[in-house]
PDB file of C-alpha atoms in Angstrom:
ATOM      1  CA  GLN A   1     146.746 -56.828 -17.183  1.00  0.00           C
ATOM      2  CA  VAL A   2     143.074 -57.229 -16.265  1.00  0.00           C
ATOM      3  CA  GLN A   3     140.835 -54.438 -15.078  1.00  0.00           C
ATOM      4  CA  LEU A   4     137.434 -54.970 -13.474  1.00  0.00           C
ATOM      5  CA  VAL A   5     134.856 -52.201 -13.338  1.00  0.00           C
ATOM      6  CA  GLU A   6     131.739 -52.664 -11.201  1.00  0.00           C
ATOM      7  CA  SER A   7     128.542 -50.678 -11.602  1.00  0.00           C
ATOM      8  CA  GLY A   8     124.927 -50.775 -10.526  1.00  0.00           C
ATOM      9  CA  GLY A   9     125.191 -50.085  -6.825  1.00  0.00           C
ATOM     10  CA  GLY A  10     123.063 -47.550  -5.022  1.00  0.00           C
ATOM     11  CA  LEU A  11     120.432 -46.925  -2.397  1.00  0.00           C
ATOM     12  CA  VAL A  12     117.374 -49.162  -2.369  1.00  0.00           C
ATOM     13  CA  GLN A  13     114.525 -49.779   0.055  1.00  0.00           C
ATOM     14  CA  PRO A  14     114.148 -53.126   1.831  1.00  0.00           C
ATOM     15  CA  GLY A  15     112.463 -55.603  -0.475  1.00  0.00           C
ATOM     16  CA  GLY A  16     113.805 -53.874  -3.547  1.00  0.00           C
ATOM     17  CA  SER A  17     116.131 -55.077  -6.285  1.00  0.00           C
ATOM     18  CA  LEU A  18     119.433 -54.087  -7.851  1.00  0.00           C
ATOM     19  CA  ARG A  19     121.577 -55.579 -10.583  1.00  0.00           C
ATOM     20  CA  LEU A  20     125.321 -55.252 -10.318  1.00  0.00           C
ATOM     21  CA  SER A  21     127.570 -55.541 -13.356  1.00  0.00           C
ATOM     22  CA  CYS A  22     131.293 -56.169 -13.582  1.00  0.00           C
ATOM     23  CA  ALA A  23     133.019 -55.616 -16.908  1.00  0.00           C
ATOM     24  CA  ALA A  24     136.460 -57.138 -17.425  1.00  0.00           C
ATOM     25  CA  SER A  25     139.198 -56.113 -19.822  1.00  0.00           C
ATOM     26  CA  GLY A  26     141.572 -58.594 -21.401  1.00  0.00           C
ATOM     27  CA  ARG A  27     141.118 -61.973 -23.017  1.00  0.00           C
ATOM     28  CA  ILE A  28     140.911 -64.363 -20.094  1.00  0.00           C
ATOM     29  CA  PHE A  29     137.367 -63.681 -18.927  1.00  0.00           C
ATOM     30  CA  SER A  30     135.847 -66.738 -20.579  1.00  0.00           C
ATOM     31  CA  ILE A  31     138.172 -69.161 -18.751  1.00  0.00           C
ATOM     32  CA  ALA A  32     138.023 -67.416 -15.390  1.00  0.00           C
ATOM     33  CA  THR A  33     135.978 -68.121 -12.324  1.00  0.00           C
ATOM     34  CA  MET A  34     134.131 -64.943 -11.417  1.00  0.00           C
ATOM     35  CA  GLY A  35     132.897 -64.020  -7.987  1.00  0.00           C
ATOM     36  CA  TRP A  36     131.024 -61.351  -6.100  1.00  0.00           C
ATOM     37  CA  TYR A  37     132.173 -60.555  -2.576  1.00  0.00           C
ATOM     38  CA  ARG A  38     130.976 -57.985  -0.085  1.00  0.00           C
ATOM     39  CA  GLN A  39     132.387 -56.198   2.909  1.00  0.00           C
ATOM     40  CA  ALA A  40     130.274 -54.422   5.477  1.00  0.00           C
ATOM     41  CA  PRO A  41     131.780 -51.887   7.908  1.00  0.00           C
ATOM     42  CA  GLY A  42     133.754 -53.630  10.636  1.00  0.00           C
ATOM     43  CA  LYS A  43     133.391 -57.049   9.001  1.00  0.00           C
ATOM     44  CA  GLN A  44     135.562 -59.277   6.869  1.00  0.00           C
ATOM     45  CA  ARG A  45     135.061 -59.572   3.158  1.00  0.00           C
ATOM     46  CA  GLU A  46     132.830 -62.541   2.378  1.00  0.00           C
ATOM     47  CA  LEU A  47     131.858 -64.527  -0.683  1.00  0.00           C
ATOM     48  CA  VAL A  48     128.381 -63.764  -1.987  1.00  0.00           C
ATOM     49  CA  ALA A  49     128.287 -65.822  -5.180  1.00  0.00           C
ATOM     50  CA  ALA A  50     130.617 -67.358  -7.740  1.00  0.00           C
ATOM     51  CA  ILE A  51     130.356 -68.791 -11.224  1.00  0.00           C
ATOM     52  CA  THR A  52     132.881 -70.974 -13.005  1.00  0.00           C
ATOM     53  CA  SER A  53     133.844 -70.828 -16.660  1.00  0.00           C
ATOM     54  CA  GLY A  54     131.481 -73.746 -17.204  1.00  0.00           C
ATOM     55  CA  GLY A  55     128.572 -71.984 -15.555  1.00  0.00           C
ATOM     56  CA  SER A  56     128.478 -73.773 -12.213  1.00  0.00           C
ATOM     57  CA  THR A  57     127.381 -71.503  -9.407  1.00  0.00           C
ATOM     58  CA  ASN A  58     127.521 -71.354  -5.645  1.00  0.00           C
ATOM     59  CA  TYR A  59     126.022 -68.931  -3.172  1.00  0.00           C
ATOM     60  CA  ALA A  60     126.367 -67.881   0.418  1.00  0.00           C
ATOM     61  CA  ASP A  61     123.530 -69.309   2.489  1.00  0.00           C
ATOM     62  CA  SER A  62     122.405 -65.799   3.374  1.00  0.00           C
ATOM     63  CA  VAL A  63     121.591 -64.942  -0.257  1.00  0.00           C
ATOM     64  CA  LYS A  64     120.335 -68.249  -1.650  1.00  0.00           C
ATOM     65  CA  GLY A  65     116.981 -67.821  -3.346  1.00  0.00           C
ATOM     66  CA  ARG A  66     117.366 -64.033  -3.503  1.00  0.00           C
ATOM     67  CA  PHE A  67     120.525 -63.405  -5.552  1.00  0.00           C
ATOM     68  CA  THR A  68     121.474 -64.789  -8.954  1.00  0.00           C
ATOM     69  CA  ILE A  69     124.913 -64.666 -10.537  1.00  0.00           C
ATOM     70  CA  SER A  70     125.292 -64.925 -14.308  1.00  0.00           C
ATOM     71  CA  ARG A  71     127.857 -64.202 -16.965  1.00  0.00           C
ATOM     72  CA  ASP A  72     127.989 -63.103 -20.591  1.00  0.00           C
ATOM     73  CA  ASN A  73     131.289 -64.175 -22.099  1.00  0.00           C
ATOM     74  CA  ALA A  74     130.608 -62.234 -25.298  1.00  0.00           C
ATOM     75  CA  LYS A  75     130.497 -59.046 -23.236  1.00  0.00           C
ATOM     76  CA  ASN A  76     133.192 -60.019 -20.708  1.00  0.00           C
ATOM     77  CA  THR A  77     130.671 -59.216 -18.007  1.00  0.00           C
ATOM     78  CA  VAL A  78     129.394 -60.897 -14.869  1.00  0.00           C
ATOM     79  CA  TYR A  79     126.147 -59.881 -13.209  1.00  0.00           C
ATOM     80  CA  LEU A  80     124.605 -60.161  -9.773  1.00  0.00           C
ATOM     81  CA  GLN A  81     120.834 -59.837  -9.674  1.00  0.00           C
ATOM     82  CA  MET A  82     119.794 -59.026  -6.128  1.00  0.00           C
ATOM     83  CA  ASN A  83     116.142 -59.328  -5.153  1.00  0.00           C
ATOM     84  CA  SER A  84     114.310 -59.040  -1.838  1.00  0.00           C
ATOM     85  CA  LEU A  85     117.129 -56.946  -0.466  1.00  0.00           C
ATOM     86  CA  LYS A  86     117.531 -56.623   3.282  1.00  0.00           C
ATOM     87  CA  PRO A  87     119.321 -54.009   5.396  1.00  0.00           C
ATOM     88  CA  GLU A  88     121.937 -56.625   6.244  1.00  0.00           C
ATOM     89  CA  ASP A  89     122.873 -56.769   2.548  1.00  0.00           C
ATOM     90  CA  THR A  90     124.330 -53.280   2.910  1.00  0.00           C
ATOM     91  CA  ALA A  91     128.018 -53.433   1.999  1.00  0.00           C
ATOM     92  CA  VAL A  92     130.596 -52.601  -0.609  1.00  0.00           C
ATOM     93  CA  TYR A  93     130.339 -55.270  -3.301  1.00  0.00           C
ATOM     94  CA  TYR A  94     133.502 -56.374  -5.090  1.00  0.00           C
ATOM     95  CA  CYS A  95     133.991 -58.338  -8.269  1.00  0.00           C
ATOM     96  CA  LYS A  96     136.771 -60.927  -8.387  1.00  0.00           C
ATOM     97  CA  LEU A  97     138.344 -62.674 -11.365  1.00  0.00           C
ATOM     98  CA  HIS A  98     140.357 -65.807 -10.705  1.00  0.00           C
ATOM     99  CA  VAL A  99     142.467 -67.658 -13.242  1.00  0.00           C
ATOM    100  CA  LEU A 100     145.803 -68.574 -11.623  1.00  0.00           C
ATOM    101  CA  ILE A 101     146.034 -64.913 -10.548  1.00  0.00           C
ATOM    102  CA  VAL A 102     143.335 -63.013  -8.684  1.00  0.00           C
ATOM    103  CA  TYR A 103     142.106 -59.587  -9.740  1.00  0.00           C
ATOM    104  CA  TRP A 104     139.690 -57.356  -7.829  1.00  0.00           C
ATOM    105  CA  GLY A 105     137.482 -54.501  -8.864  1.00  0.00           C
ATOM    106  CA  GLN A 106     137.267 -51.226  -6.978  1.00  0.00           C
ATOM    107  CA  GLY A 107     133.898 -52.007  -5.407  1.00  0.00           C
ATOM    108  CA  THR A 108     130.429 -50.530  -5.571  1.00  0.00           C
ATOM    109  CA  GLN A 109     128.341 -49.452  -2.583  1.00  0.00           C
ATOM    110  CA  VAL A 110     124.975 -51.063  -1.969  1.00  0.00           C
ATOM    111  CA  THR A 111     122.827 -49.524   0.748  1.00  0.00           C
ATOM    112  CA  VAL A 112     119.504 -51.043   1.751  1.00  0.00           C
ATOM    113  CA  SER A 113     117.540 -48.648   3.909  1.00  0.00           C
ATOM    114  CA  SER A 114     114.129 -47.088   4.253  1.00  0.00           C
TER     115      SER A 114
END
């Protein structure tokens, strides 16, 4: 069984930065594709960024150039560095692990507001 625990969310002013972390239990992290998703009130959950076991990344157009996804296999952790945050980035951010089976974290709230 895999558990994912996100941290790092909070309240930040527009233009600010946050770094989200997602720590995974178990032994499959290094072979998994990891992703960050977000869901704003009244909207569907959407992909923000993903990183494969080999380090290839992809990003939603709305965050390209502002967000960076990375992973540390020694720590079983994936990160999302978020810079130049905008009010429209406000959402609950979820971590996803995918290797045959999909696991989700519980989510962490990010609020961008002055």
